[in-house]
Steps between C-alpha positions, in 0.01 A plus 500: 500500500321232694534426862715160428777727286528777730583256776725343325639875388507616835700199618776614232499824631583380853777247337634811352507728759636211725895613457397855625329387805218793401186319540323824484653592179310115367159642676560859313528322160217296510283807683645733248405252185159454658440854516603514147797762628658284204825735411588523887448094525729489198757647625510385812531110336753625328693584745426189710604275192848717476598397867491083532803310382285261301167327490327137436330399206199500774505881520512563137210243412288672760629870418560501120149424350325747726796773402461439101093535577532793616810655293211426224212690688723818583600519124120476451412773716829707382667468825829487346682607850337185663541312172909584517561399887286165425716447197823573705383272813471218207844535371642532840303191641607324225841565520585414819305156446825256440273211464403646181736364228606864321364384142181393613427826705458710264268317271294456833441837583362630202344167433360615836367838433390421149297172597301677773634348834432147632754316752659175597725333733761457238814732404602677188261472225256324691451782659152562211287199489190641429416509136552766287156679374490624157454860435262496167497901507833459385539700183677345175788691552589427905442102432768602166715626740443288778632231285834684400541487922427156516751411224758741660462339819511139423845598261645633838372319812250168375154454439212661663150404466327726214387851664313762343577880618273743535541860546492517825698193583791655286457829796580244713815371347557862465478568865742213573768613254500826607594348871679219461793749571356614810476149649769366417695709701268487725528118578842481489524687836590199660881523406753298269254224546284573237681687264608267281139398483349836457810580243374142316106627541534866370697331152183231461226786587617741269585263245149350521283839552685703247406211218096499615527874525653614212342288274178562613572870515562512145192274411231628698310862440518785697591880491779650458568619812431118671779363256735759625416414873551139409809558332654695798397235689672215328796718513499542890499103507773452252751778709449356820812449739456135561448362105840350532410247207456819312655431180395172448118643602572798190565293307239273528247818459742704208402144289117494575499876408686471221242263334199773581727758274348259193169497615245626229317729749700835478335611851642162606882610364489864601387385855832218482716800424382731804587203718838482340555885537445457835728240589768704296419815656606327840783485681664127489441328838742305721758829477819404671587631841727781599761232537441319211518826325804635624663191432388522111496895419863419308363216285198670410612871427282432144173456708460899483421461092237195504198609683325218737360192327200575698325198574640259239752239608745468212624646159336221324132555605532871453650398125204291457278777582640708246463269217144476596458872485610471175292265417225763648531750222574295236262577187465226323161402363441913436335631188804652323232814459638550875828407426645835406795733623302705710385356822170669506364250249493204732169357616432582856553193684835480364547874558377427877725163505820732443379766706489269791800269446750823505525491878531186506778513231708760711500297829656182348730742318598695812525139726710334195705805447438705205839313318415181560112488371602683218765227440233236509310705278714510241580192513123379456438781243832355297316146502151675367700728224660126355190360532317785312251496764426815467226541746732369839745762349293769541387435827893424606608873384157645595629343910776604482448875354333465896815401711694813631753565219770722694502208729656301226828644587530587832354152636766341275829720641353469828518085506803485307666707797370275744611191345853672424562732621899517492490416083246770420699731681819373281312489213324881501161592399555437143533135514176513711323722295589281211334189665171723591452647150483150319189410642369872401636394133354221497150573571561814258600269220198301568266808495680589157447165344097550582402771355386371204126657308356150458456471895404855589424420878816309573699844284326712731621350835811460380553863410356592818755303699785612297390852585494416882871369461569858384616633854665153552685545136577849577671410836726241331622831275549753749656262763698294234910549589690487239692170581135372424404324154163595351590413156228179486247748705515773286446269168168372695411878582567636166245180351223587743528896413490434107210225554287752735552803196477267161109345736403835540582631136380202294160395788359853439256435265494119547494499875446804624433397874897281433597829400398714803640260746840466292466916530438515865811240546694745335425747676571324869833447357555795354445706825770335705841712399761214488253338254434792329818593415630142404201528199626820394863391449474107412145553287483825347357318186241389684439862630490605209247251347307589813497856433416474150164299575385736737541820264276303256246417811530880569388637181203696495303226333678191707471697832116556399393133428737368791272705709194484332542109587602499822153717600276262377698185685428320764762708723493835382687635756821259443783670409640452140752308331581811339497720827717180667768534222498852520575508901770226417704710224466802717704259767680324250640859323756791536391830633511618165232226380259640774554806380441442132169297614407791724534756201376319237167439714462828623510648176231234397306594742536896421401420151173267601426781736482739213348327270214403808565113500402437804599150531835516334565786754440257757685266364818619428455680865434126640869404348668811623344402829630201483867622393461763771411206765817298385702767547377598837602143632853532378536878561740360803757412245446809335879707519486813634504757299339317190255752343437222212173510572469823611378692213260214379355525831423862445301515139322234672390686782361802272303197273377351835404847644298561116337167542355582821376868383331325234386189661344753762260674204128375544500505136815303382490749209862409346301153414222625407556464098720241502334225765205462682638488853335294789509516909712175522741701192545771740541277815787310368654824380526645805616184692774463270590887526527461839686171521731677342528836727571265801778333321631829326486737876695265629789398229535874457501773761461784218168329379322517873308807495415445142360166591317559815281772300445234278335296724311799704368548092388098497371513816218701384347172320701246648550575870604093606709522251693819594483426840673110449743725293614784771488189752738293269697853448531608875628172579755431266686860580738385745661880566462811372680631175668784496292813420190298519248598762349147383294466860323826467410412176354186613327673800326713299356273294410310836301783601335560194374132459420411849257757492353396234477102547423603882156714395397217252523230745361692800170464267252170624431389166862354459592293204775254417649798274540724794603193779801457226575901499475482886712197531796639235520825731550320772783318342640824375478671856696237653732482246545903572539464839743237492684668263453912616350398885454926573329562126150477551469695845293789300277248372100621424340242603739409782676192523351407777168554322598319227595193752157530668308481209705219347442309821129571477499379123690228606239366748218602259615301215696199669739533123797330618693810290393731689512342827884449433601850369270679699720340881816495266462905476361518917811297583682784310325775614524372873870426472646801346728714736355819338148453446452258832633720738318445836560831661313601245129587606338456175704222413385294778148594458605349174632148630215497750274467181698273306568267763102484568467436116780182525329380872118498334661322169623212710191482661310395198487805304839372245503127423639277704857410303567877600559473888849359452612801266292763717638348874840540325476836434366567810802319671764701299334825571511421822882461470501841358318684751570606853354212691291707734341742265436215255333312777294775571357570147448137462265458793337837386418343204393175655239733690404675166114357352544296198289400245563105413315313293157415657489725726686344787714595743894458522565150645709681829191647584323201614854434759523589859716812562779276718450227169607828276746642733675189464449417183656855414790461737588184311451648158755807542727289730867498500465135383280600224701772415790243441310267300258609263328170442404514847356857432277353220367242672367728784427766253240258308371366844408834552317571166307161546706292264458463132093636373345392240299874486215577330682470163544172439781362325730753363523562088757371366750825400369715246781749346 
């Protein structure tokens, strides 16, 4: 700064601190900025500029150039606190300049900080008279978007002369957005006098900033995590208090954004659509006051079932919006090799286009009202079906398969009582229940009329809406009075049932991805009662039919090809059309139907196992699995005392118990002459065997025993697989039977297996194989305990040693799986009345360990997304415990040696004792004890915050 500026800086400074009388405070700016004591300088201008009433052009010609120099060298430097007072002190200044016509202020101050400085004697935009230097290091895309500002601007406020932004000068616009806020409020200390200015101001600043900013934030390059601060920044601007011009301001930017939705860069779109997600995300500004409020809580009793608009101003920009989201994943111009009913096929920018627009999709759903954007919707979706545009049809249903369905109802009662209130009640909830349905029949009419093989992408969105109407369709039934009509609703019903069976039936072999989706909409449908039994009695034809085509699928030969296909696929592991239709008639039939498909596979399955077809055993075992599964879901409806099943469930348990025995044989010898049997042959024998002993214990109380050594058999080869099994088991017995000691059953298998998984993994030279047998015990012990907390007392290795070393594994291996089982079974084992019993000397020895196990994990030994979970069991053990013991084993543990990753020491150890004493005292406060958010925030202080560790990034899970 040379010597003529600073004199004519310091002379501002005096003019400003003239109102305060503080000449010292002038000679402590000037000494501070000398110094370069910048941030203190800062803020101490700041504060000077807050008290005056108002100031001459004078002051800001000689103040304003220097300030926007020097905003530019702190962003330089990355003095971002001096950088944000400077940028406040120009607002401020600014603000409580009335010479300064509101229009042309704006325009001058970033003109200001953009052009580099430079002063007059004039006013408003003569503020800049020094010419504007080009920056040639401007890259092809900031002068691209540099010119998107300068058309935005001159749109909104009149021309500028032509700018081009660098990098840096975009930080600087930055800084001033994110405090225009600040100093706004700031100058308008001086009373009424200047609200109506500053009110005028904020409306033109964010109105002008947001269109630079945005724009350029979705032109210009940068990571991902400087977009996101950006965004959040634009945000901040667009909620402030004083944008009283707020709608028109919205709108303004909702119609600039809405043109970078149909920009051809995709980074460009996606980074359009965060913006918009963040506006929706937010809660609408200008709320009315307490009075205001009061005064409206009658009129508005619907507000309760439309969630905030966020920041968009009206209905109509938020309609627009959705259109253009539809326009989004639109896929016209695709290869129609992509163009199939399963989604999977899609290229990957359209795949990530989707992806990224569902957010997006929800919000305006959830701000319009689920009701009303589905009405619009349909009503744009009816325009594409007459237009056989088939294309803007599929992305309408594919939208609106988005919107919250069971809102479709609720939303709609909810406004009709509002409105009127007095006729609904007159009327009853059939009439309104006959007015909320016709949309639902509409858009299922629709979905019918679209399913049609020649368009196989626009079939398969349509029959995955129409199965996501299936809880709205089976709410109409169950909740239907009888005063209500559904005469016209039940034609539309019974068309979209016999369209979804004749696709599946006839697409098989022409379509078989059309068929499979047509399958899996059946079976959505299928599972809701009050839908299931309307098939059964209106369309037992179509049962029928259904039925029929799945015995032929299930022959030996058609169950053999269907799966002989489906391995070498592209998705092997998709479920089949076959095993879909199954699972639907097992819903979709009698008690007796189960039962005949129960038998009929199980004696299948005896005959395969005799004859040593391996794979047919499996087979016909993966259907009874299946039946089994069905029934399990519905055994709730089951009467009491039906023994339907009750034999069949039996004879199955002695084949399951034989197919184990002889699953278990190294050899395989029963298919030794009649196959040559393989490892994978063996593996998907015994999954399906014990699939079905989960299913079967449970259904069936006389089948437990018989089943649990069925899977103590398995686990001999397959000990994941037994283990998910007795997991699945022990959690699904919700009391004991009768005569069943179904716990010490359970226990001793426990015992047995824990042992074993506990010596394998106490070996260095781990594996994936036994990190998967480690991390299924775990599951299983906790399911034990939760379900039998006293069973596992006697256990050899000791629960607590089993704790330890899963902590110790945890830290070794940073496998997110084990991390979370391993403190799911400590919060368990620390919890339990029985087992955590502090007078207990052996059991606190215990607890002293563990806790020095969760204290060295948040440290750095566990990674760092694991200090929330671990603090919270901490907390809630705490809550369990007496508080003085509890204290006392805690700080013992605190004292204990630890071994964290490098080497180093706990973080408390580097603190003073008083810094620790208090630091303690405020950790197992009263007030902590209260509020256990408080108690995590003091517990991670005390670990040293989040570490990285020696790990790096965590592995994404594994099992």
């Amino acid at each position: 700064m040379s010597a003529c500026q600073f004199s004519s800086f310091r002379a501002a400074v005096y003019t400003l601190c003239q109102p305060t009388g503080d000449r010292q405070l002038s000679d402590s700016w000037n000494n501070n900025w000398t110094n370069e004591e910048r941030l203190v300088a800062a803020s101490q201008l700041f504060s000077a500029s807050c008290k005056g009433k108002s100031f001459s052009a004078q002051v800001l010609t000689r103040i304003c150039p220097q300030l926007a120099t020097s905003l530019r060298a702190a962003h330089e430097t990355n003095d971002l606190s001096t950088a944000g007072y400077i940028s406040r002190t120009l607002v401020a200044l600014l603000v409580r300049s009335p010479e300064l016509n509101e229009r042309e202020l704006i325009p001058a101050l970033f003109h200001l900080v953009v052009g580099g400085g430079g002063g007059s004697n004039g006013g408003g935009s003569d503020l800049v008279t020094s010419p504007l230097q080009p920056h040639n290091h401007a890259s092809e895309t900031t002068q691209e978007a540099a010119l998107h500002v300068i058309q935005s601007w001159c749109s909104c406020l009149g021309c500028l002369p032509p700018v081009e932004l660098t990098e840096n000068e975009i930080r600087y616009i930055h800084s001033l957005a994110a405090n225009i806020g600040v100093g706004l409020s700031a100058g308008g200390g001086g009373g009424g006098e200047y609200r109506q200015r500053e009110r005028s101001i904020a409306a033109i600043a964010v109105e002008t900033i947001a269109a630079m900013y945005t724009t350029t934030c979705c032109l210009l390059e940068g990571s991902e995590e400087q977009q996101q601060h950006e965004t959040e920044a634009l945000a901040a601007l667009l909620l402030h208090k004083n944008a009283i011009a707020f709608e028109a301001t919205a709108t303004f930017l909702v119609q600039s954004l809405l043109s970078l939705l149909r920009h051809p860069d995709a980074d460009t779109r996606i980074a359009t659509l965060a913006i918009f997600d963040t506006w929706l995300s937010a809660p609408t500004p200008n709320m009315p006051t307490s009075r205001e409020s009061n005064a409206t809580t009658t009129k508005k009793r619907n507000n309760n079932t439309r969630k905030t608009r966020g920041c968009f101003p009206n209905v109509e920009a938020l309609t627009a919006l959705l259109q253009q989201l539809i326009a989004c994943v639109n896929l016209q111009g695709l290869s129609t090799s992509f163009l199939t009913a399963d989604a999977r096929d899609l290229p990957e920018e359209a795949h990530m286009m989707r992806r990224e627009t569902t957010d997006s999709i929800k919000l305006v759903g959830a701000a319009l009202g689920a009701h009303y954007a589905a009405s619009i919707l349909l009503q744009l979706a009816e325009n594409a079906h007459r237009q056989e545009d088939v294309f803007q049809l599929e992305a309408c249903l594919y939208v609106a398969n988005l919107l919250p369905k069971n809102s479709f109802l609720e939303t709609t009662a909810a406004e009709a009582e509002a409105e009127a209130e007095a006729e609904a009640e007159a009327e009853g909830n059939g009439a309104l229940l006959v007015k909320d349905h016709h949309l639902v029949e509409s858009l299922l009419q629709l979905g019918t009329a679209s399913i049609t093989p020649t368009a196989p992408k626009l079939a398969g969105t349509a029959l995955t809406l129409i199965g996501g109407l299936g809880s709205l369709l089976g709410d109409i039934y169950s909740t239907a009075s009888p005063e209500t009509s559904l005469a016209a609703f039940s034609e539309s019903f019974t068309q979209a049932l016999t369209t979804i069976i004749s696709t599946l039936i006839q697409c098989e072999t022409s379509d078989p991805k059309l068929a499979r989706n047509a399958a899996t909409t059946l079976f959505r449908l299928a599972g809701i009662s009050s839908i299931a039994r309307y098939i059964s009695v209106h369309l037992p034809a179509a049962v029928e039919a259904l039925f029929a085509w799945y015995r032929s699928q299930a022959s030996f030969q058609g169950v053999a090809v269907a799966v002989c296909n489906n391995s070498h696929s592209k998705y092997p592991n998709d479920i089949t059309t076959s095993e879909f239709v199954l699972k639907s008639l097992c819903f979709l039939g009698a008690r007796q139907a189960q039962q005949s498909l129960l038998c009929e596979h199980a004696r299948q399955a005896e005959d395969a196992l005799t004859g040593g077809m391996i794979s047919l055993v499996t087979l016909h075992l993966k259907s009874v699995a299946l039946v089994l599964g069905t029934a399990k879901i519905g055994s709730n409806e089951i009467k009491e005392g039906d023994t339907s099943l009750e034999e069949a469930g039996k004879q199955l348990g002695h084949l399951l118990l034989n197919a184990a025995t002889a699953t278990a044989t190294a050899t395989m010898g029963i298919a030794a002459n009649k196959e040559e049997s393989t490892g994978d042959d063996i593996q998907n024998l015994s999954s399906s065997i014990l699939e079905c002993s989960g299913s079967l214990a449970v259904l069936y109380p006389g089948t437990t025993e018989i089943c649990i050594q069925t899977i103590l058999i398995l686990a001999v080869k397959d000990l994941v697989g037994a283990l998910h099994a007795l997991t699945t088991l022990t959690s699904d017995i919700q009391e004991e039977r009768p005569g069943m000691e179904v716990g010490q059953a359970i226990t001793h298998v426990a015992v047995e297996i824990a042992e074993k998984v506990f010596k394998s993994c106490a070996d260095s030279s781990q594996n994936q194989r036994s990190d998967a047998a480690f991390v299924a015990l775990l599951h299983f012990l906790v399911a034990v305990l939760h379900r039998w907390p006293a069973s596992l007392l006697n256990l050899s290795p000791s629960l607590e040693q089993v704790v330890l070393a899963s902590l110790s594994a945890a830290s070794q291996s940073w496998n997110r799986d084990i991390c979370e089982s391993s403190l799911a079974l400590a919060s368990h084992v620390l919890h339990n009345t029985s087992i955590g019993n502090l007078d207990n000397g052996t059991t606190t020895t215990a607890w002293h360990a563990v806790l020095s196990f969760l204290l060295a994990a948040c440290c750095g030994g566990q990674p760092p997304y694991m200090l929330p979970s671990i603090s919270g069991v901490v907390y809630s053990t705490w809550m369990h415990a007496d508080n003085a013991l509890f204290l006392h084993i805690f700080t013992s543990a605190m004292a204990t040696p630890m071994q964290l990753p490098g080497g180093g020491a706990a973080p408390w150890a580097a603190w003073t004792q008083d810094m620790l004493a208090k630091s303690m005292n405020y950790l197992f406060s009263e007030a902590s004890r209260k509020d256990e958010k408080q108690f995590k925030r003091v517990f991670k202080a005390l670990c040293g915050g989040k570490k990285k560790g020696i790990n790096g990034a965590p592995p994404a899970r594994q099992f």
